[in-house]
Coordinates of C-alpha atoms in Angstrom, one line a residue:
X1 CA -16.3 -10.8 59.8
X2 CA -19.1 -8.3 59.6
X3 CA -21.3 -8.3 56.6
X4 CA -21.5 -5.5 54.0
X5 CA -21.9 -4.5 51.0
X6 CA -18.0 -1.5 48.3
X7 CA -19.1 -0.4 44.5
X8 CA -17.8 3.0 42.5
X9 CA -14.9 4.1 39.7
X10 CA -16.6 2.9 38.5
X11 CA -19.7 4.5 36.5
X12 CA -22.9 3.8 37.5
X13 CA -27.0 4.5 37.3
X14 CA -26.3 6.6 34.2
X15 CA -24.3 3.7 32.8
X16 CA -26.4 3.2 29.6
X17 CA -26.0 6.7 29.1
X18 CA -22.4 7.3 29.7
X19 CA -21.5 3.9 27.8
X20 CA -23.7 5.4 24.7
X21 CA -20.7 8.9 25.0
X22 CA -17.7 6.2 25.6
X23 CA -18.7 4.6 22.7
X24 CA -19.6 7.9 20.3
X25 CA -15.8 9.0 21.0
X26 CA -14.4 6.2 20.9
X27 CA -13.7 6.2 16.7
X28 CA -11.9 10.0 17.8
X29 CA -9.3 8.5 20.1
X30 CA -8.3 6.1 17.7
X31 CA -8.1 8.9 15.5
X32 CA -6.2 10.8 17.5
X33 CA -3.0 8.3 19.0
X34 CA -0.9 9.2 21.7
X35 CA 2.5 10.3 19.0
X36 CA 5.4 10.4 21.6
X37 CA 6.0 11.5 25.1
X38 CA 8.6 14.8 25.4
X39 CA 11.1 13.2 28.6
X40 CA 11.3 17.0 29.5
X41 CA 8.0 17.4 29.5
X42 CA 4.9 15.9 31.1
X43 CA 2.8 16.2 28.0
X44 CA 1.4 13.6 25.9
X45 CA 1.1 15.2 22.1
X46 CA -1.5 14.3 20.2
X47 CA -2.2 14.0 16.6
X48 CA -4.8 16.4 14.9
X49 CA -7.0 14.7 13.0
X50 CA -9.8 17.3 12.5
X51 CA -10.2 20.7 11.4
X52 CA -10.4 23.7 13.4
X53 CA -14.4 23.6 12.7
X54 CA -14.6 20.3 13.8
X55 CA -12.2 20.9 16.7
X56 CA -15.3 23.4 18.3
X57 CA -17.6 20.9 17.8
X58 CA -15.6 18.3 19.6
X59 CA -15.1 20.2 22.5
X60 CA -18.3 21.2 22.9
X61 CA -18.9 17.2 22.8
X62 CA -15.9 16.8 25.7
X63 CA -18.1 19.2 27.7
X64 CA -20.9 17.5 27.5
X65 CA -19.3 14.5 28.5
X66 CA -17.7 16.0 31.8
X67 CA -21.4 16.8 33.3
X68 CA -21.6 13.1 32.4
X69 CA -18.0 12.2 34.3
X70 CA -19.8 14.5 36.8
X71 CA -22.4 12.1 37.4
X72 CA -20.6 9.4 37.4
X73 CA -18.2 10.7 40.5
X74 CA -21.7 11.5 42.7
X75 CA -22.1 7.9 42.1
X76 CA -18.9 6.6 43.1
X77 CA -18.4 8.7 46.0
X78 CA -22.3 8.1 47.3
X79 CA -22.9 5.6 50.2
X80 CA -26.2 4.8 49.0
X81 CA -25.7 1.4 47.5
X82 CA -23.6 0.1 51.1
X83 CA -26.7 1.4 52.6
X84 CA -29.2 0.1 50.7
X85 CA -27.3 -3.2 50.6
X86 CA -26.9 -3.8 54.2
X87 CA -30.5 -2.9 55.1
X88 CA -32.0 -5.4 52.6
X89 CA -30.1 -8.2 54.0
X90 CA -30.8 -7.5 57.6
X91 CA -34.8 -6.4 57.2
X92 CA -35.5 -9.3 54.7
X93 CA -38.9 -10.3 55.4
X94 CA -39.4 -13.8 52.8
X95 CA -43.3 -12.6 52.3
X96 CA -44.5 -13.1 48.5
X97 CA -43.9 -10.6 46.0
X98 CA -46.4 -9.8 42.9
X99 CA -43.6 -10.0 40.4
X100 CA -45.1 -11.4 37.1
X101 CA -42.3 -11.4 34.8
X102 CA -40.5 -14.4 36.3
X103 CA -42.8 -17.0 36.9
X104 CA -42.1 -19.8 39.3
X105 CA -41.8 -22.5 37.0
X106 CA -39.2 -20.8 35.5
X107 CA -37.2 -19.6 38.4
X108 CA -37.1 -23.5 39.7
X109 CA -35.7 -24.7 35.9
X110 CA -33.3 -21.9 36.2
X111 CA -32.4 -22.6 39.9
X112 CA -31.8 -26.4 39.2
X113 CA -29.7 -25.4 36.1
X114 CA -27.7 -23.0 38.8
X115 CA -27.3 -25.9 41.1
X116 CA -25.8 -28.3 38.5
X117 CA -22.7 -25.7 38.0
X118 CA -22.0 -24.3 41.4
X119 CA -21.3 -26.3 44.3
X120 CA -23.2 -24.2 46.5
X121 CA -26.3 -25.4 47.1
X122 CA -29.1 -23.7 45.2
X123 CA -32.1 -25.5 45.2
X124 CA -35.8 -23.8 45.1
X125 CA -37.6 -22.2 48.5
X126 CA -40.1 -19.9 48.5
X127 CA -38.1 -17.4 50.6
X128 CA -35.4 -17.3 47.8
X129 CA -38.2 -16.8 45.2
X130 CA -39.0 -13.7 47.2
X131 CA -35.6 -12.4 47.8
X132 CA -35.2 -13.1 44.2
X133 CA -38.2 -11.4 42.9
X134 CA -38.0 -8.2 45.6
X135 CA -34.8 -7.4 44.1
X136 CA -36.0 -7.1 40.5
X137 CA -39.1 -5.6 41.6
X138 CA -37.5 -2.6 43.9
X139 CA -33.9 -3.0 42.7
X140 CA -33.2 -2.9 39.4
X141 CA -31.4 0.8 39.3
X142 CA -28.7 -0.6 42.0
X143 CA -28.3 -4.2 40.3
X144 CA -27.5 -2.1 37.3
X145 CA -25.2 0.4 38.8
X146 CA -23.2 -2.9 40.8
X147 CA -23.2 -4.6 37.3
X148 CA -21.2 -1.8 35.4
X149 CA -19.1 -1.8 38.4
X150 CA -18.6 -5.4 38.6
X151 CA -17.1 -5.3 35.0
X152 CA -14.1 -4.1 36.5
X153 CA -13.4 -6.2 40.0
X154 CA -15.0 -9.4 38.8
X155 CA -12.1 -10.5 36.6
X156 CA -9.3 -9.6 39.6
X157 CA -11.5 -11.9 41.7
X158 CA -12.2 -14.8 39.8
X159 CA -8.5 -15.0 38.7
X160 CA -7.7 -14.7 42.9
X161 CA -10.3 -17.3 43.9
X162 CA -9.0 -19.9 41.0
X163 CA -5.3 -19.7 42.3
X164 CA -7.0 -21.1 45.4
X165 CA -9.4 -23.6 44.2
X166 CA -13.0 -21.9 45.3
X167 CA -15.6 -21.5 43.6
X168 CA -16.0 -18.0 40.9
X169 CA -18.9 -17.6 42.0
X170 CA -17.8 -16.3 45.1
X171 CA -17.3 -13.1 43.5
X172 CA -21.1 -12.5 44.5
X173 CA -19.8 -12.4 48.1
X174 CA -18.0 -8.7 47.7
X175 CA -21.7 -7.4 46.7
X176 CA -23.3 -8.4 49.6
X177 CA -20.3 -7.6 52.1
X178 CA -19.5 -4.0 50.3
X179 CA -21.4 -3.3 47.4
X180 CA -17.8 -3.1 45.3
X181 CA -16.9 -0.4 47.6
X182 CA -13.5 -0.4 48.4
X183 CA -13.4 1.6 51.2
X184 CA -16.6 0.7 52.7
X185 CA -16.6 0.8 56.5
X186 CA -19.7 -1.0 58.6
X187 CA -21.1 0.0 61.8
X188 CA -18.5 -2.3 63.9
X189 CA -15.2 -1.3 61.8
X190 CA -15.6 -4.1 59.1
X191 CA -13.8 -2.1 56.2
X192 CA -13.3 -3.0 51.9
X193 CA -14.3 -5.1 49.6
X194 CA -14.2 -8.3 51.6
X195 CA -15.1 -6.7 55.2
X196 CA -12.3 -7.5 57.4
X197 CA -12.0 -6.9 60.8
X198 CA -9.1 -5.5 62.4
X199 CA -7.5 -8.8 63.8
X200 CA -8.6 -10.9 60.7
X201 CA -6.8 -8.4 58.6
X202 CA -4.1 -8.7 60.4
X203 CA -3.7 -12.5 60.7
X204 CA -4.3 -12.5 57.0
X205 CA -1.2 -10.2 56.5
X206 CA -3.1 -7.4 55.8
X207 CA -1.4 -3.7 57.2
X208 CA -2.9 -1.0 59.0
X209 CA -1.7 2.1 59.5
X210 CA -1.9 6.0 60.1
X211 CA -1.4 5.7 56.6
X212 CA -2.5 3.0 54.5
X213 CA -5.2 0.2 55.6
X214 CA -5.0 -3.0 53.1
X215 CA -8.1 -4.4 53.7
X216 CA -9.2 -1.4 51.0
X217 CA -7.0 -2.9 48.8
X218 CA -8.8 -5.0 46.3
X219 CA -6.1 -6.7 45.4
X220 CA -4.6 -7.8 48.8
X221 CA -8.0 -8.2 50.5
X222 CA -9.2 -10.8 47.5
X223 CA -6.1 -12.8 48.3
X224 CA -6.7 -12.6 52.0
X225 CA -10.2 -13.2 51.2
X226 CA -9.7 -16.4 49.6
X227 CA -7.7 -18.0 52.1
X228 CA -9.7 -17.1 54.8
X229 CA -12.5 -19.2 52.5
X230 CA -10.2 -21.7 52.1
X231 CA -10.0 -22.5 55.4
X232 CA -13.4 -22.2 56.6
X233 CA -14.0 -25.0 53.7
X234 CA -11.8 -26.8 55.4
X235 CA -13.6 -26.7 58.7
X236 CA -17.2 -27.2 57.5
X237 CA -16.8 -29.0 54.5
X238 CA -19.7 -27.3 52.9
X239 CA -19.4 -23.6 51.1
X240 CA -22.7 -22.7 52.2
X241 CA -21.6 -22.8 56.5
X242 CA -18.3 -21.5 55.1
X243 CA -20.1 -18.1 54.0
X244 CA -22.1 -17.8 57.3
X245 CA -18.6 -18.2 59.2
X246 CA -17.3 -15.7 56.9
X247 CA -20.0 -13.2 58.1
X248 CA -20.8 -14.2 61.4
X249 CA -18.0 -16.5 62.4
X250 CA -17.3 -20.4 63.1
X251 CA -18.5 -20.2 66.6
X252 CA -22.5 -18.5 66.0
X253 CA -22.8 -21.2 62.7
X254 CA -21.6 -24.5 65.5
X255 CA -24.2 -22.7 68.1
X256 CA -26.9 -22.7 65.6
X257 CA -25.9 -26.6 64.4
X258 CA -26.0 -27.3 68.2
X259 CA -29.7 -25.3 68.7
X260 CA -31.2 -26.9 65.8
X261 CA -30.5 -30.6 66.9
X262 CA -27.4 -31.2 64.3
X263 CA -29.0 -30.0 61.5
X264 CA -26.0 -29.1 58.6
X265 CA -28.0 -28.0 55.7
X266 CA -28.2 -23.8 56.5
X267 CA -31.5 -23.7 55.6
X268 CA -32.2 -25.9 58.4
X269 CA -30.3 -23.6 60.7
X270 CA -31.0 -20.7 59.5
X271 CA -33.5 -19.7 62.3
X272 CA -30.8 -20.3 64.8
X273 CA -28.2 -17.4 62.8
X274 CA -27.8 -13.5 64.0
X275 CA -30.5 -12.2 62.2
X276 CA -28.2 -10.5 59.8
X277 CA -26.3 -14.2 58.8
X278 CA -30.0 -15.5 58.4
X279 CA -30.4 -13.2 55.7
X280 CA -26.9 -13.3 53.9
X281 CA -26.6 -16.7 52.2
X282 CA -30.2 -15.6 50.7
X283 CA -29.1 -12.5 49.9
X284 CA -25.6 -14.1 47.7
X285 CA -27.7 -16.4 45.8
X286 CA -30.2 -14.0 44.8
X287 CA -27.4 -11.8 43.7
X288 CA -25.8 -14.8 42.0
X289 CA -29.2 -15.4 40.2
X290 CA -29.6 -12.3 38.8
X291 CA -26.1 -11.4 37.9
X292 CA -26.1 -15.0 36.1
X293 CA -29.6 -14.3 34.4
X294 CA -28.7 -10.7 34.1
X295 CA -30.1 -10.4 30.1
X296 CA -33.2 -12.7 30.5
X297 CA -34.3 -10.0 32.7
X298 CA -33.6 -7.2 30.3
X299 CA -30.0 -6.2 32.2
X300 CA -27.0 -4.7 30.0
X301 CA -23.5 -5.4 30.8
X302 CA -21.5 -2.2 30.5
X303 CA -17.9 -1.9 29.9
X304 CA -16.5 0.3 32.7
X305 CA -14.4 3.8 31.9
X306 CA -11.2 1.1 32.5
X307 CA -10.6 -2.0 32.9
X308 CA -7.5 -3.1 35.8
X309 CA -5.2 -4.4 32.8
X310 CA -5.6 -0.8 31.1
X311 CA -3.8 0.5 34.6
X312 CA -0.4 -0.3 36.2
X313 CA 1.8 0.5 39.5
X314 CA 4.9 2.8 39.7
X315 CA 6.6 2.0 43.1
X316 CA 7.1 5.2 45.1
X317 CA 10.6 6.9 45.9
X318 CA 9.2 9.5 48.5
X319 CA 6.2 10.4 50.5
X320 CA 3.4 11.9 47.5
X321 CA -0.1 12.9 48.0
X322 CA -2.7 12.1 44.9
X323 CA -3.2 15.8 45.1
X324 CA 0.1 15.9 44.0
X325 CA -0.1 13.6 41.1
X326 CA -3.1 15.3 40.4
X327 CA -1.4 18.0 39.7
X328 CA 1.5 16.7 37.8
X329 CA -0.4 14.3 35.4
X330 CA -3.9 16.2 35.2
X331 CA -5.4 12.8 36.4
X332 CA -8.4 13.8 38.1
X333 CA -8.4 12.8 41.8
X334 CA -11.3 11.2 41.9
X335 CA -9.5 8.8 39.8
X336 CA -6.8 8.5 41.5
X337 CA -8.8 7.6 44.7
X338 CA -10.5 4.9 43.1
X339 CA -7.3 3.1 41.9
X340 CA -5.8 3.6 45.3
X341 CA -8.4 3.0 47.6
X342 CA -5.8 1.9 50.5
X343 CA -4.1 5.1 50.9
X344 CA -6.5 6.8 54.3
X345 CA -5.2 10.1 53.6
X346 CA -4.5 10.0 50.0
X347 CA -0.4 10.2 51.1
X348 CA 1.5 7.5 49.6
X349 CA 4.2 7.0 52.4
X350 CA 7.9 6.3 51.8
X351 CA 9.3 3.8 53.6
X352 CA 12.5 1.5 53.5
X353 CA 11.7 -2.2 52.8
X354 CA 8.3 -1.3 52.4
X355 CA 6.6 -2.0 48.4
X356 CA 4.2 1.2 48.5
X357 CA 2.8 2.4 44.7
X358 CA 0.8 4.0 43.0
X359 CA -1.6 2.7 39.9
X360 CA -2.5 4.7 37.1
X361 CA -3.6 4.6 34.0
X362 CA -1.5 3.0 31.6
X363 CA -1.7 6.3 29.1
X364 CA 0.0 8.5 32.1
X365 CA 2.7 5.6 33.8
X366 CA 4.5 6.3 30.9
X367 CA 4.8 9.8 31.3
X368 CA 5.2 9.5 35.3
X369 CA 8.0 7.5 35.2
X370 CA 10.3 9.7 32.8
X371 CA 9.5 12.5 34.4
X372 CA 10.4 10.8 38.1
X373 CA 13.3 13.5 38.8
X374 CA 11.3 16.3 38.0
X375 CA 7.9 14.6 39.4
X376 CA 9.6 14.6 43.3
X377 CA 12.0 17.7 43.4
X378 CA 8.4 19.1 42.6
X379 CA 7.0 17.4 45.8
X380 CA 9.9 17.5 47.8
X381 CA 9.6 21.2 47.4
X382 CA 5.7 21.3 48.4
X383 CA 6.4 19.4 51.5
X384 CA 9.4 21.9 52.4
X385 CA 7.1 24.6 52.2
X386 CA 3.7 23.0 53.5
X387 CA 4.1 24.6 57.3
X388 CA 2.2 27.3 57.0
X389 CA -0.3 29.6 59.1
X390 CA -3.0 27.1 60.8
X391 CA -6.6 28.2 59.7
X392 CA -7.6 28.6 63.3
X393 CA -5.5 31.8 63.0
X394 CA -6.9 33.2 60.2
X395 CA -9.6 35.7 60.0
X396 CA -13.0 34.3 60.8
X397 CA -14.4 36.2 57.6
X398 CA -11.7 34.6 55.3
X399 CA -13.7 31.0 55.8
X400 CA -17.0 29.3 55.3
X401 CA -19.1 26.9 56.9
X402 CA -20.4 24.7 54.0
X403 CA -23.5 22.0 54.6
X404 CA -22.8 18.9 52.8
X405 CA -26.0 17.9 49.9
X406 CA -26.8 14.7 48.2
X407 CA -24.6 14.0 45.5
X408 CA -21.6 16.2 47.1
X409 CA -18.3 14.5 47.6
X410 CA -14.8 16.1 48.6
X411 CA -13.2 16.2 44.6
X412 CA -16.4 18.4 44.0
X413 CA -16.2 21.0 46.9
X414 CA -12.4 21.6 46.6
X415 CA -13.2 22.3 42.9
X416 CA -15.7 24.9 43.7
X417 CA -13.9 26.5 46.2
X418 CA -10.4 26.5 44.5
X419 CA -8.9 24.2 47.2
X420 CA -7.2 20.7 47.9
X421 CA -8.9 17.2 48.9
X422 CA -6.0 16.9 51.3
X423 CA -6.7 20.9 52.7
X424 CA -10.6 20.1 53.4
X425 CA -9.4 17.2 55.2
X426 CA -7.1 18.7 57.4
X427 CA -9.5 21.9 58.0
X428 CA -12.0 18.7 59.3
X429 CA -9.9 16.4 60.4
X430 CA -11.3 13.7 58.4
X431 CA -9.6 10.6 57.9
X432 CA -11.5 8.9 55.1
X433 CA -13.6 10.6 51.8
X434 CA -17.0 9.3 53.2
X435 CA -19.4 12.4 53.5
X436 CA -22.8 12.5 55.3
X437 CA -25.5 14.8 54.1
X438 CA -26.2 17.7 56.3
X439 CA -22.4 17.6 57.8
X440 CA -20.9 20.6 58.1
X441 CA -17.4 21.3 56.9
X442 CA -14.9 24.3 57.0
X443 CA -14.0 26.0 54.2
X444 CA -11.0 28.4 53.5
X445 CA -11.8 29.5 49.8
X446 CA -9.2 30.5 47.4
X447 CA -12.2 30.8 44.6
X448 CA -15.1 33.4 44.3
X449 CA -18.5 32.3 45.7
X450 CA -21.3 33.3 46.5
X451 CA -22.9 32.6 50.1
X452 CA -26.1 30.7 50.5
X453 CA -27.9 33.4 52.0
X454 CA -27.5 36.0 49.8
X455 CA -26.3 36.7 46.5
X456 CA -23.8 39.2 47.5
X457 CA -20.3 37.8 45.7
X458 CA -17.4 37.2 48.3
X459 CA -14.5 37.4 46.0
X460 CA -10.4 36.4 47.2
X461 CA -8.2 39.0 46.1
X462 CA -6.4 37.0 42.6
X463 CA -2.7 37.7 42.7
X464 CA -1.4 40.5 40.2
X465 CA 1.0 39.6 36.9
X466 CA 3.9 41.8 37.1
X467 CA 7.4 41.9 35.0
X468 CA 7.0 41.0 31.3
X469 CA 3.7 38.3 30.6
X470 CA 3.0 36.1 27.8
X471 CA -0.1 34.2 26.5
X472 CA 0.0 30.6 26.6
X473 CA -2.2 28.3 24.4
X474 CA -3.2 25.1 26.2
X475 CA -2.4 22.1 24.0
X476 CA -4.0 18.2 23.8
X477 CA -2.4 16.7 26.6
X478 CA -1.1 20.1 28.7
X479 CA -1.3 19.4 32.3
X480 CA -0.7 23.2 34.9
X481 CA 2.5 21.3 36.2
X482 CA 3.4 20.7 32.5
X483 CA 2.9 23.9 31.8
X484 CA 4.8 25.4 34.6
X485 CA 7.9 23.6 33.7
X486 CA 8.1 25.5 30.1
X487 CA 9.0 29.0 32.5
X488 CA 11.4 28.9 34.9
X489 CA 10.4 30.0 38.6
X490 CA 6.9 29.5 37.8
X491 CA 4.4 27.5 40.2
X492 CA 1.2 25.7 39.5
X493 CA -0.6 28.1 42.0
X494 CA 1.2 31.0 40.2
X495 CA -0.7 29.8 37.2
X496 CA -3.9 29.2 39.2
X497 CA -3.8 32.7 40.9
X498 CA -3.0 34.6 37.8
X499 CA -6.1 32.7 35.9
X500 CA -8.3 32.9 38.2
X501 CA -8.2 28.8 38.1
X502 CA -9.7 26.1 40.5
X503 CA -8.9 22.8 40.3
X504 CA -6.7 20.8 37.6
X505 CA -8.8 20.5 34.8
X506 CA -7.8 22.7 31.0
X507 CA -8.8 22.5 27.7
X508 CA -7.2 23.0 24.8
X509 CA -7.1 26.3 23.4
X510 CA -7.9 27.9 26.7
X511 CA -5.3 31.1 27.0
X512 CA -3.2 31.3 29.9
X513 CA -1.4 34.5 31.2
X514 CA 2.1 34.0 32.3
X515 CA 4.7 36.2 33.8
X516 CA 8.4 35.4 33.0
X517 CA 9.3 38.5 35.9

């Protein structure tokens, strides 16, 4: 089991600030209640509950809060806390650190308090007082970020982890293995939130596939998690050895017992661990430390955008992408990614015997499910028509070579250019949403832009209304596959090409032209 560190929907160094805009419109939701779901149409109504100067005022407050969502998704879909993670733990040097705001006497009291409720053993050393202090000194904006993140995996673990009889605060493992990042990969194919191997995952009953890998699945993987704990316990007899099994395996933790002369205690061995194990345990009880002491050190616990109770599953009943259900609930797909982190290629496959679904927010299952008919005759009729031209055969002026930048990931590009998640994928053959800066992915725009170099405009030619076309007001609730069910023979990408539209997202009021020809 190689060590690591998944993290995320959730919603992140900005967290104060986003929380502060969750919390200004929350009094408006309330105000304005979901009233009834039409079963011919995917569209939630809502109630109006201020006037039409107020309404202007409100969305100009909904915009502001998108650049905020905006943020948000840089932060979920950025490596940097896996990174940042798994270098601490392996470059962890134990010198002192000046940090004067926690003085030793009081980390010992609060160490010894830690000790009395956890069976791990936590007692006082001065190279945890410097992991301990080096964190809060040089990361403080990551313990934040994994804090408002936690909010939402914590309780799915600690419910997991007491069906089995281990100790809660093994929830402070996932931080150091993935940094709450679901589909975080390591360096020798270690993958989610608990950092399986291939073959572990696999004894553990976890599946891998061209399509879906479990161990991203943070509600299989904690399950597999635990009983993979549960029997290292059972080996060792100490939950200390059981975590540096867990990271480096029960053979390297009886080698170093063997090298030190019989030593048990880990600190004792700890000398005699792969250099990355030697830093782990320190690195889970610092984490445990501060998560535990989070407000004495001037931390806030965040509520997340969701918690998991707020979402539930709608088993499949054909092959669907999340681009798809994208499109048919207006669910944006970075959302969608983040409640189904097992699916590689965002395709939910169909398969007899087999219990595939998809979660959602509870506000959209509702609509999902009495829409099902509609929903996959839609799908089945974007499959039937998915072979198309390959890109290699397109003109080499109708594409782009775009250079990845901080803060980029895949849900952004495809907005800018007008295109799919699943379409930059294929172009790149990438198999997972992890971007690097500086890579260099092919683009074949269906959006305006403007190049890089110059500021000359590149426009794709937007497809002409003909026959007899009407105005449509977008309503609370409208999604474009909504929309295109109120006019027969009418596509989503009819819609987008008439409007001149990238992406999913509407607001209310915006004016649509449609063509009933």
């Amino acid at each position: 089991m190689a060590f690591r560190f998944f993290i995320i929907y959730l919603f992140l160094g900005f967290g104060t600030c986003f929380s502060q805009i969750q919390d200004s419109t929350l009094s408006q939701k309330q105000q304005v209640k979901d009233s009834i779901i039409d079963g011919k149409d995917l569209t939630v109504k809502k109630i109006e509950a201020v006037k039409d100067s107020d309404s202007i005022k409100k969305l100009e407050d909904l915009e502001f809060a998108a650049k905020l969502d905006e943020k948000w998704l840089e932060e979920l879909y950025s490596n940097n806390l896996f990174d940042t993670i798994y270098k601490s733990v392996t470059e962890l040097t134990y010198e002192p650190v000046d940090y004067p705001e926690l003085h030793t006497d009081t980390l010992k009291r609060r160490l010894k308090e830690l000790d009395a409720r956890t069976p791990f053993n936590v007692e006082y050393n001065p190279a945890l007082e410097s992991v301990i202090k080096s964190y809060l000194k040089r990361r403080r904006k990551h313990l934040q970020k994994l804090m408002t993140l936690s909010a939402f995996y914590f309780p799915m673990f600690e419910e997991e982890l007491d069906k089995h009889d281990i100790p809660l605060e093994i929830k402070y493992l996932a931080i150091v293995e993935s940094a709450l990042k679901p589909r975080a990969k390591s360096r020798v194919g270690a993958t989610g939130l608990w950092q399986f191997m291939f073959g572990t995952g696999k004894e553990h009953g976890l599946d891998v596939s061209s399509y879906v890998d479990e161990r991203s699945d943070p509600i299989k993987s904690t399950k597999a998690a635990a009983e993979y704990l549960t029997r290292l316990y059972k080996i060792f007899g100490d939950w200390d050895l059981a975590l540096a099994a867990y990271n480096s395996g029960p053979g390297n933790v009886t080698k170093a017992i063997r090298r030190s002369g019989g030593y048990q205690n880990y600190w004792n061995i700890r000398h005699n661990l792969p250099r990355e194990t030697a830093g782990y345990l320190p690195a889970f009880l610092a984490n445990m430390y501060i998560f535990e002491y989070a407000e004495a050190h001037g931390f806030k616990k965040l509520k997340p955008e969701f918690a998991l109770v707020e979402t539930d599953t709608v088993r499949v009943k054909h092959m669907i992408t999340l681009d798809q259900v994208s499109e048919v609930t207006g669910t944006p797909i970075e959302q969608l990614q983040f409640l189904n982190p097992s699916y590689k290629l965002d395709i939910i496959p169909f398969i007899e015997k087999e219990n595939y679904v998809l979660r959602l927010p509870r506000d959209v299952v509702g609509s999902f499910v009495n829409n099902e008919e509609k929903i996959y005759a839609f799908v089945k009729e974007e499959f039937a028509k998915r072979e198309k031209p390959l890109p290699q055969f397109f003109n080499a002026n109708d594409k782009i070579r775009y250079r990845v930048r901080s803060g980029d990931y895949l849900g952004k590009i495809a907005r800018k250019y007008g295109v799919r998640v699943s379409q930059i994928k294929q172009w790149n053959g990438l198999r997972s949403n992890n971007l690097k800066i500086g890579q260099r992915l092919t683009i074949y725009p269906r959006k305006p832009y403007v190049t890089s170099s110059s500021s000359t405009k590149k426009a794709v030619e937007t497809k002409p209304i003909s026959g007899n076309v009407t105005t449509y007001t977008v309503k609370s609730g409208d999604s474009l596959w909504s929309i295109s069910q109120k006019f027969p023979g009418v596509s989503v990408q009819n819609i987008k090409d008439w409007n001149d539209i990238s992406g999913n997202k509407l607001k209310p009021g915006m004016k649509l032209k449609i063509s009933k020809g």
